[in-house]
Amino acid sequence: QIQLRESGGKLVQPGDSLTLSCATSGGLFSAYAMAWYRQVAGKEREFVAAISWNGGITFYADSVKGRFTISRVNAKNTMYLQMNSLKPEDTADYYCGADPNKYYSGGTYPKPSTWGQGTQVTVSS
């Protein structure tokens, strides 16, 4: 069973950049499509970005397109989310998820079967 652990969340100012990491263990990382979701207290979890098993396909929510970049390094069993031009509305707990549908082809929201514990990102001046 794959396990996920996010890191990198912190307090930043509007316009800053930040990179989140999702380290995995206990499973074959390359067998999963991966995704980032975020959640604000009292609201539903929101899709942010997804990436196919080999990184060849990526898909983004409109709200982050052009500002965020999802990537993965299978040799390191790790996925990343590079976030640029951060806005206060990006404030949330960010979660990584592993979707066993390895052949994710983009254009839809993945359905992770496993989630990390989350990392908090706060964008405020």
PDB file of C-alpha atoms in Angstrom:
ATOM      1  CA  GLN A   1       0.000   0.000   0.000  1.00  0.00           C
ATOM      2  CA  ILE A   2       1.499   3.274  -1.115  1.00  0.00           C
ATOM      3  CA  GLN A   3       1.908   5.964   1.531  1.00  0.00           C
ATOM      4  CA  LEU A   4       2.141   9.678   0.826  1.00  0.00           C
ATOM      5  CA  ARG A   5       3.659  12.524   2.777  1.00  0.00           C
ATOM      6  CA  GLU A   6       3.421  16.168   1.749  1.00  0.00           C
ATOM      7  CA  SER A   7       5.862  18.867   2.768  1.00  0.00           C
ATOM      8  CA  GLY A   8       6.818  22.427   1.923  1.00  0.00           C
ATOM      9  CA  GLY A   9       3.772  24.371   3.027  1.00  0.00           C
ATOM     10  CA  LYS A  10       4.314  27.653   4.848  1.00  0.00           C
ATOM     11  CA  LEU A  11       3.277  31.286   5.142  1.00  0.00           C
ATOM     12  CA  VAL A  12       4.218  33.350   2.094  1.00  0.00           C
ATOM     13  CA  GLN A  13       3.342  36.767   0.700  1.00  0.00           C
ATOM     14  CA  PRO A  14       1.225  37.415  -2.394  1.00  0.00           C
ATOM     15  CA  GLY A  15       3.323  37.083  -5.503  1.00  0.00           C
ATOM     16  CA  ASP A  16       5.786  34.685  -3.907  1.00  0.00           C
ATOM     17  CA  SER A  17       6.693  31.222  -5.158  1.00  0.00           C
ATOM     18  CA  LEU A  18       6.612  27.954  -3.256  1.00  0.00           C
ATOM     19  CA  THR A  19       7.268  24.304  -4.067  1.00  0.00           C
ATOM     20  CA  LEU A  20       5.387  21.475  -2.409  1.00  0.00           C
ATOM     21  CA  SER A  21       6.691  17.918  -2.357  1.00  0.00           C
ATOM     22  CA  CYS A  22       4.889  14.605  -2.031  1.00  0.00           C
ATOM     23  CA  ALA A  23       7.199  11.781  -1.023  1.00  0.00           C
ATOM     24  CA  THR A  24       5.907   8.261  -1.428  1.00  0.00           C
ATOM     25  CA  SER A  25       6.833   4.880   0.015  1.00  0.00           C
ATOM     26  CA  GLY A  26       5.509   1.362   0.278  1.00  0.00           C
ATOM     27  CA  GLY A  27       4.312   1.056  -3.293  1.00  0.00           C
ATOM     28  CA  LEU A  28       5.358   1.224  -6.924  1.00  0.00           C
ATOM     29  CA  PHE A  29       5.208   4.971  -7.533  1.00  0.00           C
ATOM     30  CA  SER A  30       5.255   4.603 -11.305  1.00  0.00           C
ATOM     31  CA  ALA A  31       2.068   2.514 -11.165  1.00  0.00           C
ATOM     32  CA  TYR A  32       0.029   5.558 -10.139  1.00  0.00           C
ATOM     33  CA  ALA A  33      -1.228   8.713 -11.690  1.00  0.00           C
ATOM     34  CA  MET A  34      -0.835  11.456  -9.109  1.00  0.00           C
ATOM     35  CA  ALA A  35      -2.741  14.586  -8.214  1.00  0.00           C
ATOM     36  CA  TRP A  36      -2.780  17.635  -5.990  1.00  0.00           C
ATOM     37  CA  TYR A  37      -6.000  18.786  -4.353  1.00  0.00           C
ATOM     38  CA  ARG A  38      -6.595  21.570  -1.844  1.00  0.00           C
ATOM     39  CA  GLN A  39      -9.167  22.267   0.795  1.00  0.00           C
ATOM     40  CA  VAL A  40     -10.263  25.258   2.799  1.00  0.00           C
ATOM     41  CA  ALA A  41     -11.991  24.615   6.110  1.00  0.00           C
ATOM     42  CA  GLY A  42     -15.717  24.229   5.595  1.00  0.00           C
ATOM     43  CA  LYS A  43     -15.431  23.668   1.852  1.00  0.00           C
ATOM     44  CA  GLU A  44     -15.101  20.625  -0.365  1.00  0.00           C
ATOM     45  CA  ARG A  45     -11.717  19.398  -1.500  1.00  0.00           C
ATOM     46  CA  GLU A  46     -10.821  21.073  -4.812  1.00  0.00           C
ATOM     47  CA  PHE A  47      -8.809  19.658  -7.695  1.00  0.00           C
ATOM     48  CA  VAL A  48      -5.576  21.512  -8.449  1.00  0.00           C
ATOM     49  CA  ALA A  49      -3.443  19.452 -10.850  1.00  0.00           C
ATOM     50  CA  ALA A  50      -2.788  15.914 -12.062  1.00  0.00           C
ATOM     51  CA  ILE A  51       0.024  14.058 -13.769  1.00  0.00           C
ATOM     52  CA  SER A  52       0.217  10.728 -15.547  1.00  0.00           C
ATOM     53  CA  TRP A  53       2.452   7.894 -14.443  1.00  0.00           C
ATOM     54  CA  ASN A  54       5.411   9.001 -16.531  1.00  0.00           C
ATOM     55  CA  GLY A  55       4.814  12.742 -16.380  1.00  0.00           C
ATOM     56  CA  GLY A  56       3.868  12.919 -20.032  1.00  0.00           C
ATOM     57  CA  ILE A  57       0.362  14.240 -19.390  1.00  0.00           C
ATOM     58  CA  THR A  58      -0.584  17.035 -17.022  1.00  0.00           C
ATOM     59  CA  PHE A  59      -3.925  18.682 -16.307  1.00  0.00           C
ATOM     60  CA  TYR A  60      -4.683  21.796 -14.285  1.00  0.00           C
ATOM     61  CA  ALA A  61      -7.624  23.553 -12.739  1.00  0.00           C
ATOM     62  CA  ASP A  62      -8.377  26.807 -14.528  1.00  0.00           C
ATOM     63  CA  SER A  63      -7.672  28.729 -11.329  1.00  0.00           C
ATOM     64  CA  VAL A  64      -4.009  27.686 -11.302  1.00  0.00           C
ATOM     65  CA  LYS A  65      -3.238  27.195 -14.994  1.00  0.00           C
ATOM     66  CA  GLY A  66      -0.172  29.174 -16.006  1.00  0.00           C
ATOM     67  CA  ARG A  67       0.921  29.703 -12.379  1.00  0.00           C
ATOM     68  CA  PHE A  68       1.370  26.162 -11.035  1.00  0.00           C
ATOM     69  CA  THR A  69       3.437  23.309 -12.469  1.00  0.00           C
ATOM     70  CA  ILE A  70       3.061  19.685 -11.459  1.00  0.00           C
ATOM     71  CA  SER A  71       5.960  17.292 -11.974  1.00  0.00           C
ATOM     72  CA  ARG A  72       7.285  13.971 -10.764  1.00  0.00           C
ATOM     73  CA  VAL A  73      10.585  12.116 -10.528  1.00  0.00           C
ATOM     74  CA  ASN A  74       9.848   8.414 -10.499  1.00  0.00           C
ATOM     75  CA  ALA A  75      13.436   7.557  -9.584  1.00  0.00           C
ATOM     76  CA  LYS A  76      12.913   9.553  -6.373  1.00  0.00           C
ATOM     77  CA  ASN A  77       9.322   8.378  -5.754  1.00  0.00           C
ATOM     78  CA  THR A  78       8.362  12.028  -5.409  1.00  0.00           C
ATOM     79  CA  MET A  79       5.892  14.443  -6.947  1.00  0.00           C
ATOM     80  CA  TYR A  80       6.124  18.238  -6.844  1.00  0.00           C
ATOM     81  CA  LEU A  81       3.917  21.286  -7.200  1.00  0.00           C
ATOM     82  CA  GLN A  82       5.714  24.485  -8.175  1.00  0.00           C
ATOM     83  CA  MET A  83       3.470  27.418  -7.331  1.00  0.00           C
ATOM     84  CA  ASN A  84       4.256  30.867  -8.701  1.00  0.00           C
ATOM     85  CA  SER A  85       2.491  34.227  -8.387  1.00  0.00           C
ATOM     86  CA  LEU A  86       0.645  33.027  -5.318  1.00  0.00           C
ATOM     87  CA  LYS A  87      -2.598  34.740  -4.393  1.00  0.00           C
ATOM     88  CA  PRO A  88      -4.473  34.920  -1.080  1.00  0.00           C
ATOM     89  CA  GLU A  89      -7.142  32.676  -2.623  1.00  0.00           C
ATOM     90  CA  ASP A  90      -4.520  29.933  -2.943  1.00  0.00           C
ATOM     91  CA  THR A  91      -4.537  29.644   0.853  1.00  0.00           C
ATOM     92  CA  ALA A  92      -5.563  26.080   1.738  1.00  0.00           C
ATOM     93  CA  ASP A  93      -4.401  22.718   2.970  1.00  0.00           C
ATOM     94  CA  TYR A  94      -2.799  20.944   0.017  1.00  0.00           C
ATOM     95  CA  TYR A  95      -3.110  17.180  -0.345  1.00  0.00           C
ATOM     96  CA  CYS A  96      -1.426  14.765  -2.715  1.00  0.00           C
ATOM     97  CA  GLY A  97      -3.309  11.743  -3.925  1.00  0.00           C
ATOM     98  CA  ALA A  98      -2.390   8.520  -5.718  1.00  0.00           C
ATOM     99  CA  ASP A  99      -4.765   7.215  -8.392  1.00  0.00           C
ATOM    100  CA  PRO A 100      -4.263   3.556  -9.329  1.00  0.00           C
ATOM    101  CA  ASN A 101      -5.519   4.344 -12.845  1.00  0.00           C
ATOM    102  CA  LYS A 102      -1.996   4.359 -14.250  1.00  0.00           C
ATOM    103  CA  TYR A 103      -3.174   5.231 -17.750  1.00  0.00           C
ATOM    104  CA  TYR A 104      -4.674   8.551 -16.787  1.00  0.00           C
ATOM    105  CA  SER A 105      -5.000  10.530 -20.011  1.00  0.00           C
ATOM    106  CA  GLY A 106      -5.840  14.005 -18.721  1.00  0.00           C
ATOM    107  CA  GLY A 107      -8.920  16.152 -19.083  1.00  0.00           C
ATOM    108  CA  THR A 108     -10.675  14.697 -16.070  1.00  0.00           C
ATOM    109  CA  TYR A 109     -10.242  14.755 -12.317  1.00  0.00           C
ATOM    110  CA  PRO A 110      -8.338  11.725 -11.038  1.00  0.00           C
ATOM    111  CA  LYS A 111      -9.860   9.602  -8.308  1.00  0.00           C
ATOM    112  CA  PRO A 112      -7.132   9.016  -5.737  1.00  0.00           C
ATOM    113  CA  SER A 113      -7.476   5.951  -3.562  1.00  0.00           C
ATOM    114  CA  THR A 114      -4.771   7.101  -1.180  1.00  0.00           C
ATOM    115  CA  TRP A 115      -4.133  10.531   0.318  1.00  0.00           C
ATOM    116  CA  GLY A 116      -1.404  12.211   2.297  1.00  0.00           C
ATOM    117  CA  GLN A 117      -2.003  14.100   5.527  1.00  0.00           C
ATOM    118  CA  GLY A 118      -1.794  17.540   3.921  1.00  0.00           C
ATOM    119  CA  THR A 119       0.458  20.575   4.169  1.00  0.00           C
ATOM    120  CA  GLN A 120      -0.764  24.092   4.911  1.00  0.00           C
ATOM    121  CA  VAL A 121      -0.142  26.966   2.539  1.00  0.00           C
ATOM    122  CA  THR A 122      -1.043  30.469   3.678  1.00  0.00           C
ATOM    123  CA  VAL A 123      -0.730  33.426   1.317  1.00  0.00           C
ATOM    124  CA  SER A 124      -1.024  36.678   3.214  1.00  0.00           C
ATOM    125  CA  SER A 125       0.664  40.045   3.507  1.00  0.00           C
TER     126      SER A 125
END
